[in-house]
Amino acid sequence: EVQLVESGGALVQDGGSLRLSCTASGFTFDDYAIGWFRQAPGKEREAVSCMSIRDGRTHYTDSVKGRFTISSDNAKNTVNLQMNSLKPGDTAVYYCAAVPSFCPVVYYRGVMHSGEFKYWGQGTQVTVSS
């Protein structure tokens, strides 16, 4: 059974930090790319970051560059998203998702757009208070 389990969401103050984790099971982790997405109330889901496990290549949407860092712990089948300098605008439910091979992303005016991902986690809430 394929599972993606997110953890680490919490309430944090403006300027604070959080580390989200996504632990995968049920598929060959090294053959996939893991992406992080977020959805705020009343807004469309947006792609935040993606990492191709095979070659370690990373991608970020402009609004989080320099603040968020994606990394993997292949021994634990886990991808982490370190989020620093959090802002109220980062408040959302954060989801991780998996797709075979490499990150299917394109950029338009600095915004990262992704293709379809195969597996999704249940999400974890991040709330940044002002």
mmCIF file with all atom_site columns, C-alpha atoms in Angstrom:
data_model
loop_
_atom_site.group_PDB
_atom_site.id
_atom_site.type_symbol
_atom_site.label_atom_id
_atom_site.label_alt_id
_atom_site.label_comp_id
_atom_site.label_asym_id
_atom_site.label_entity_id
_atom_site.label_seq_id
_atom_site.pdbx_PDB_ins_code
_atom_site.Cartn_x
_atom_site.Cartn_y
_atom_site.Cartn_z
_atom_site.occupancy
_atom_site.B_iso_or_equiv
_atom_site.pdbx_formal_charge
_atom_site.auth_seq_id
_atom_site.auth_comp_id
_atom_site.auth_asym_id
_atom_site.auth_atom_id
_atom_site.pdbx_PDB_model_num
ATOM 1   C CA . GLU A 1 1   ? 0.000   0.000  0.000   1.00 0.00 ? 1   GLU A CA 1
ATOM 2   C CA . VAL A 1 2   ? 1.371   3.389  -1.005  1.00 0.00 ? 2   VAL A CA 1
ATOM 3   C CA . GLN A 1 3   ? 1.474   5.949  1.760   1.00 0.00 ? 3   GLN A CA 1
ATOM 4   C CA . LEU A 1 4   ? 2.735   9.498  2.079   1.00 0.00 ? 4   LEU A CA 1
ATOM 5   C CA . VAL A 1 5   ? 2.531   10.843 5.599   1.00 0.00 ? 5   VAL A CA 1
ATOM 6   C CA . GLU A 1 6   ? 3.201   14.510 6.352   1.00 0.00 ? 6   GLU A CA 1
ATOM 7   C CA . SER A 1 7   ? 4.122   15.782 9.773   1.00 0.00 ? 7   SER A CA 1
ATOM 8   C CA . GLY A 1 8   ? 5.438   18.929 11.407  1.00 0.00 ? 8   GLY A CA 1
ATOM 9   C CA . GLY A 1 9   ? 2.637   21.381 10.801  1.00 0.00 ? 9   GLY A CA 1
ATOM 10  C CA . ALA A 1 10  ? 1.927   23.792 13.636  1.00 0.00 ? 10  ALA A CA 1
ATOM 11  C CA . LEU A 1 11  ? 1.015   27.306 14.692  1.00 0.00 ? 11  LEU A CA 1
ATOM 12  C CA . VAL A 1 12  ? 4.028   29.613 14.544  1.00 0.00 ? 12  VAL A CA 1
ATOM 13  C CA . GLN A 1 13  ? 4.606   33.347 14.788  1.00 0.00 ? 13  GLN A CA 1
ATOM 14  C CA . ASP A 1 14  ? 5.547   35.635 11.929  1.00 0.00 ? 14  ASP A CA 1
ATOM 15  C CA . GLY A 1 15  ? 9.271   35.171 11.258  1.00 0.00 ? 15  GLY A CA 1
ATOM 16  C CA . GLY A 1 16  ? 9.381   31.727 12.820  1.00 0.00 ? 16  GLY A CA 1
ATOM 17  C CA . SER A 1 17  ? 10.500  28.392 11.417  1.00 0.00 ? 17  SER A CA 1
ATOM 18  C CA . LEU A 1 18  ? 9.010   24.961 10.893  1.00 0.00 ? 18  LEU A CA 1
ATOM 19  C CA . ARG A 1 19  ? 10.240  21.720 9.432   1.00 0.00 ? 19  ARG A CA 1
ATOM 20  C CA . LEU A 1 20  ? 7.758   19.561 7.571   1.00 0.00 ? 20  LEU A CA 1
ATOM 21  C CA . SER A 1 21  ? 8.481   15.914 6.856   1.00 0.00 ? 21  SER A CA 1
ATOM 22  C CA . CYS A 1 22  ? 7.003   13.560 4.298   1.00 0.00 ? 22  CYS A CA 1
ATOM 23  C CA . THR A 1 23  ? 7.619   9.860  4.858   1.00 0.00 ? 23  THR A CA 1
ATOM 24  C CA . ALA A 1 24  ? 6.932   7.541  1.945   1.00 0.00 ? 24  ALA A CA 1
ATOM 25  C CA . SER A 1 25  ? 6.229   3.826  1.774   1.00 0.00 ? 25  SER A CA 1
ATOM 26  C CA . GLY A 1 26  ? 4.913   1.326  -0.729  1.00 0.00 ? 26  GLY A CA 1
ATOM 27  C CA . PHE A 1 27  ? 7.001   2.385  -3.720  1.00 0.00 ? 27  PHE A CA 1
ATOM 28  C CA . THR A 1 28  ? 10.669  2.651  -4.696  1.00 0.00 ? 28  THR A CA 1
ATOM 29  C CA . PHE A 1 29  ? 11.569  5.980  -3.169  1.00 0.00 ? 29  PHE A CA 1
ATOM 30  C CA . ASP A 1 30  ? 14.734  6.528  -5.204  1.00 0.00 ? 30  ASP A CA 1
ATOM 31  C CA . ASP A 1 31  ? 12.783  6.317  -8.470  1.00 0.00 ? 31  ASP A CA 1
ATOM 32  C CA . TYR A 1 32  ? 10.431  9.150  -7.639  1.00 0.00 ? 32  TYR A CA 1
ATOM 33  C CA . ALA A 1 33  ? 10.291  12.894 -7.244  1.00 0.00 ? 33  ALA A CA 1
ATOM 34  C CA . ILE A 1 34  ? 8.620   14.363 -4.185  1.00 0.00 ? 34  ILE A CA 1
ATOM 35  C CA . GLY A 1 35  ? 6.827   17.663 -4.310  1.00 0.00 ? 35  GLY A CA 1
ATOM 36  C CA . TRP A 1 36  ? 5.385   19.975 -1.688  1.00 0.00 ? 36  TRP A CA 1
ATOM 37  C CA . PHE A 1 37  ? 2.175   21.839 -2.369  1.00 0.00 ? 37  PHE A CA 1
ATOM 38  C CA . ARG A 1 38  ? -0.012  24.114 -0.308  1.00 0.00 ? 38  ARG A CA 1
ATOM 39  C CA . GLN A 1 39  ? -3.588  25.279 -0.334  1.00 0.00 ? 39  GLN A CA 1
ATOM 40  C CA . ALA A 1 40  ? -4.884  28.235 1.604   1.00 0.00 ? 40  ALA A CA 1
ATOM 41  C CA . PRO A 1 41  ? -8.602  28.705 2.302   1.00 0.00 ? 41  PRO A CA 1
ATOM 42  C CA . GLY A 1 42  ? -10.411 29.974 -0.754  1.00 0.00 ? 42  GLY A CA 1
ATOM 43  C CA . LYS A 1 43  ? -7.334  29.651 -2.955  1.00 0.00 ? 43  LYS A CA 1
ATOM 44  C CA . GLU A 1 44  ? -6.128  27.166 -5.512  1.00 0.00 ? 44  GLU A CA 1
ATOM 45  C CA . ARG A 1 45  ? -3.480  24.658 -4.624  1.00 0.00 ? 45  ARG A CA 1
ATOM 46  C CA . GLU A 1 46  ? 0.004   25.852 -5.512  1.00 0.00 ? 46  GLU A CA 1
ATOM 47  C CA . ALA A 1 47  ? 3.288   24.073 -6.017  1.00 0.00 ? 47  ALA A CA 1
ATOM 48  C CA . VAL A 1 48  ? 5.928   25.104 -3.512  1.00 0.00 ? 48  VAL A CA 1
ATOM 49  C CA . SER A 1 49  ? 8.962   22.896 -4.037  1.00 0.00 ? 49  SER A CA 1
ATOM 50  C CA . CYS A 1 50  ? 10.031  19.654 -5.623  1.00 0.00 ? 50  CYS A CA 1
ATOM 51  C CA . MET A 1 51  ? 12.998  17.325 -5.408  1.00 0.00 ? 51  MET A CA 1
ATOM 52  C CA . SER A 1 52  ? 14.010  14.562 -7.758  1.00 0.00 ? 52  SER A CA 1
ATOM 53  C CA . ILE A 1 53  ? 15.393  11.878 -5.477  1.00 0.00 ? 53  ILE A CA 1
ATOM 54  C CA . ARG A 1 54  ? 17.476  10.232 -8.192  1.00 0.00 ? 54  ARG A CA 1
ATOM 55  C CA . ASP A 1 55  ? 19.652  13.238 -8.987  1.00 0.00 ? 55  ASP A CA 1
ATOM 56  C CA . GLY A 1 56  ? 18.890  15.518 -6.046  1.00 0.00 ? 56  GLY A CA 1
ATOM 57  C CA . ARG A 1 57  ? 17.760  18.379 -8.256  1.00 0.00 ? 57  ARG A CA 1
ATOM 58  C CA . THR A 1 58  ? 15.526  20.845 -6.438  1.00 0.00 ? 58  THR A CA 1
ATOM 59  C CA . HIS A 1 59  ? 12.941  23.391 -7.525  1.00 0.00 ? 59  HIS A CA 1
ATOM 60  C CA . TYR A 1 60  ? 11.216  26.244 -5.723  1.00 0.00 ? 60  TYR A CA 1
ATOM 61  C CA . THR A 1 61  ? 8.527   28.717 -6.555  1.00 0.00 ? 61  THR A CA 1
ATOM 62  C CA . ASP A 1 62  ? 9.801   32.294 -6.313  1.00 0.00 ? 62  ASP A CA 1
ATOM 63  C CA . SER A 1 63  ? 7.810   33.252 -3.234  1.00 0.00 ? 63  SER A CA 1
ATOM 64  C CA . VAL A 1 64  ? 9.697   30.733 -1.061  1.00 0.00 ? 64  VAL A CA 1
ATOM 65  C CA . LYS A 1 65  ? 13.189  30.895 -2.587  1.00 0.00 ? 65  LYS A CA 1
ATOM 66  C CA . GLY A 1 66  ? 15.784  31.721 0.030   1.00 0.00 ? 66  GLY A CA 1
ATOM 67  C CA . ARG A 1 67  ? 13.357  30.852 2.846   1.00 0.00 ? 67  ARG A CA 1
ATOM 68  C CA . PHE A 1 68  ? 12.430  27.199 2.231   1.00 0.00 ? 68  PHE A CA 1
ATOM 69  C CA . THR A 1 69  ? 14.821  24.315 1.706   1.00 0.00 ? 69  THR A CA 1
ATOM 70  C CA . ILE A 1 70  ? 13.855  20.855 0.503   1.00 0.00 ? 70  ILE A CA 1
ATOM 71  C CA . SER A 1 71  ? 16.055  17.895 1.353   1.00 0.00 ? 71  SER A CA 1
ATOM 72  C CA . SER A 1 72  ? 15.862  14.126 1.491   1.00 0.00 ? 72  SER A CA 1
ATOM 73  C CA . ASP A 1 73  ? 16.912  11.408 3.899   1.00 0.00 ? 73  ASP A CA 1
ATOM 74  C CA . ASN A 1 74  ? 16.972  8.446  1.567   1.00 0.00 ? 74  ASN A CA 1
ATOM 75  C CA . ALA A 1 75  ? 17.684  5.966  4.351   1.00 0.00 ? 75  ALA A CA 1
ATOM 76  C CA . LYS A 1 76  ? 14.375  6.956  5.935   1.00 0.00 ? 76  LYS A CA 1
ATOM 77  C CA . ASN A 1 77  ? 12.394  7.476  2.697   1.00 0.00 ? 77  ASN A CA 1
ATOM 78  C CA . THR A 1 78  ? 11.713  10.984 3.910   1.00 0.00 ? 78  THR A CA 1
ATOM 79  C CA . VAL A 1 79  ? 11.700  14.408 2.291   1.00 0.00 ? 79  VAL A CA 1
ATOM 80  C CA . ASN A 1 80  ? 11.868  17.438 4.532   1.00 0.00 ? 80  ASN A CA 1
ATOM 81  C CA . LEU A 1 81  ? 10.836  21.028 3.910   1.00 0.00 ? 81  LEU A CA 1
ATOM 82  C CA . GLN A 1 82  ? 12.643  23.459 6.173   1.00 0.00 ? 82  GLN A CA 1
ATOM 83  C CA . MET A 1 83  ? 10.667  26.682 6.278   1.00 0.00 ? 83  MET A CA 1
ATOM 84  C CA . ASN A 1 84  ? 12.318  29.802 7.699   1.00 0.00 ? 84  ASN A CA 1
ATOM 85  C CA . SER A 1 85  ? 11.216  33.430 7.916   1.00 0.00 ? 85  SER A CA 1
ATOM 86  C CA . LEU A 1 86  ? 7.610   32.336 7.766   1.00 0.00 ? 86  LEU A CA 1
ATOM 87  C CA . LYS A 1 87  ? 4.970   34.910 6.889   1.00 0.00 ? 87  LYS A CA 1
ATOM 88  C CA . PRO A 1 88  ? 1.200   34.950 7.419   1.00 0.00 ? 88  PRO A CA 1
ATOM 89  C CA . GLY A 1 89  ? 0.886   34.428 3.663   1.00 0.00 ? 89  GLY A CA 1
ATOM 90  C CA . ASP A 1 90  ? 2.468   30.993 4.100   1.00 0.00 ? 90  ASP A CA 1
ATOM 91  C CA . THR A 1 91  ? -0.567  29.834 6.079   1.00 0.00 ? 91  THR A CA 1
ATOM 92  C CA . ALA A 1 92  ? -2.053  26.815 4.326   1.00 0.00 ? 92  ALA A CA 1
ATOM 93  C CA . VAL A 1 93  ? -2.488  23.082 4.392   1.00 0.00 ? 93  VAL A CA 1
ATOM 94  C CA . TYR A 1 94  ? 0.748   21.608 3.075   1.00 0.00 ? 94  TYR A CA 1
ATOM 95  C CA . TYR A 1 95  ? 0.698   18.398 1.080   1.00 0.00 ? 95  TYR A CA 1
ATOM 96  C CA . CYS A 1 96  ? 3.457   16.194 -0.211  1.00 0.00 ? 96  CYS A CA 1
ATOM 97  C CA . ALA A 1 97  ? 3.057   14.171 -3.374  1.00 0.00 ? 97  ALA A CA 1
ATOM 98  C CA . ALA A 1 98  ? 5.069   11.708 -5.418  1.00 0.00 ? 98  ALA A CA 1
ATOM 99  C CA . VAL A 1 99  ? 5.568   11.245 -9.143  1.00 0.00 ? 99  VAL A CA 1
ATOM 100 C CA . PRO A 1 100 ? 7.805   8.754  -10.977 1.00 0.00 ? 100 PRO A CA 1
ATOM 101 C CA . SER A 1 101 ? 11.199  9.942  -12.157 1.00 0.00 ? 101 SER A CA 1
ATOM 102 C CA . PHE A 1 102 ? 11.798  13.709 -12.207 1.00 0.00 ? 102 PHE A CA 1
ATOM 103 C CA . CYS A 1 103 ? 9.917   16.806 -11.090 1.00 0.00 ? 103 CYS A CA 1
ATOM 104 C CA . PRO A 1 104 ? 7.400   17.762 -13.779 1.00 0.00 ? 104 PRO A CA 1
ATOM 105 C CA . VAL A 1 105 ? 7.692   21.497 -13.295 1.00 0.00 ? 105 VAL A CA 1
ATOM 106 C CA . VAL A 1 106 ? 7.723   24.581 -15.454 1.00 0.00 ? 106 VAL A CA 1
ATOM 107 C CA . TYR A 1 107 ? 8.065   28.206 -14.478 1.00 0.00 ? 107 TYR A CA 1
ATOM 108 C CA . TYR A 1 108 ? 6.035   31.164 -15.595 1.00 0.00 ? 108 TYR A CA 1
ATOM 109 C CA . ARG A 1 109 ? 6.983   34.561 -14.232 1.00 0.00 ? 109 ARG A CA 1
ATOM 110 C CA . GLY A 1 110 ? 8.729   32.892 -11.314 1.00 0.00 ? 110 GLY A CA 1
ATOM 111 C CA . VAL A 1 111 ? 5.771   30.788 -10.332 1.00 0.00 ? 111 VAL A CA 1
ATOM 112 C CA . MET A 1 112 ? 6.394   27.066 -10.388 1.00 0.00 ? 112 MET A CA 1
ATOM 113 C CA . HIS A 1 113 ? 3.696   25.000 -12.045 1.00 0.00 ? 113 HIS A CA 1
ATOM 114 C CA . SER A 1 114 ? 3.653   21.234 -11.901 1.00 0.00 ? 114 SER A CA 1
ATOM 115 C CA . GLY A 1 115 ? 2.262   18.383 -13.888 1.00 0.00 ? 115 GLY A CA 1
ATOM 116 C CA . GLU A 1 116 ? 0.189   15.636 -12.357 1.00 0.00 ? 116 GLU A CA 1
ATOM 117 C CA . PHE A 1 117 ? 1.506   13.763 -9.326  1.00 0.00 ? 117 PHE A CA 1
ATOM 118 C CA . LYS A 1 118 ? 0.619   10.136 -8.728  1.00 0.00 ? 118 LYS A CA 1
ATOM 119 C CA . TYR A 1 119 ? 0.356   9.816  -4.960  1.00 0.00 ? 119 TYR A CA 1
ATOM 120 C CA . TRP A 1 120 ? -0.702  12.341 -2.338  1.00 0.00 ? 120 TRP A CA 1
ATOM 121 C CA . GLY A 1 121 ? -0.500  12.667 1.420   1.00 0.00 ? 121 GLY A CA 1
ATOM 122 C CA . GLN A 1 122 ? -3.314  13.806 3.670   1.00 0.00 ? 122 GLN A CA 1
ATOM 123 C CA . GLY A 1 123 ? -1.845  17.226 4.443   1.00 0.00 ? 123 GLY A CA 1
ATOM 124 C CA . THR A 1 124 ? -0.591  19.076 7.493   1.00 0.00 ? 124 THR A CA 1
ATOM 125 C CA . GLN A 1 125 ? -1.740  22.507 8.671   1.00 0.00 ? 125 GLN A CA 1
ATOM 126 C CA . VAL A 1 126 ? 0.701   25.382 8.896   1.00 0.00 ? 126 VAL A CA 1
ATOM 127 C CA . THR A 1 127 ? -0.574  28.576 10.480  1.00 0.00 ? 127 THR A CA 1
ATOM 128 C CA . VAL A 1 128 ? 1.583   31.689 10.744  1.00 0.00 ? 128 VAL A CA 1
ATOM 129 C CA . SER A 1 129 ? 0.239   34.335 13.079  1.00 0.00 ? 129 SER A CA 1
ATOM 130 C CA . SER A 1 130 ? 1.031   38.024 12.688  1.00 0.00 ? 130 SER A CA 1
#
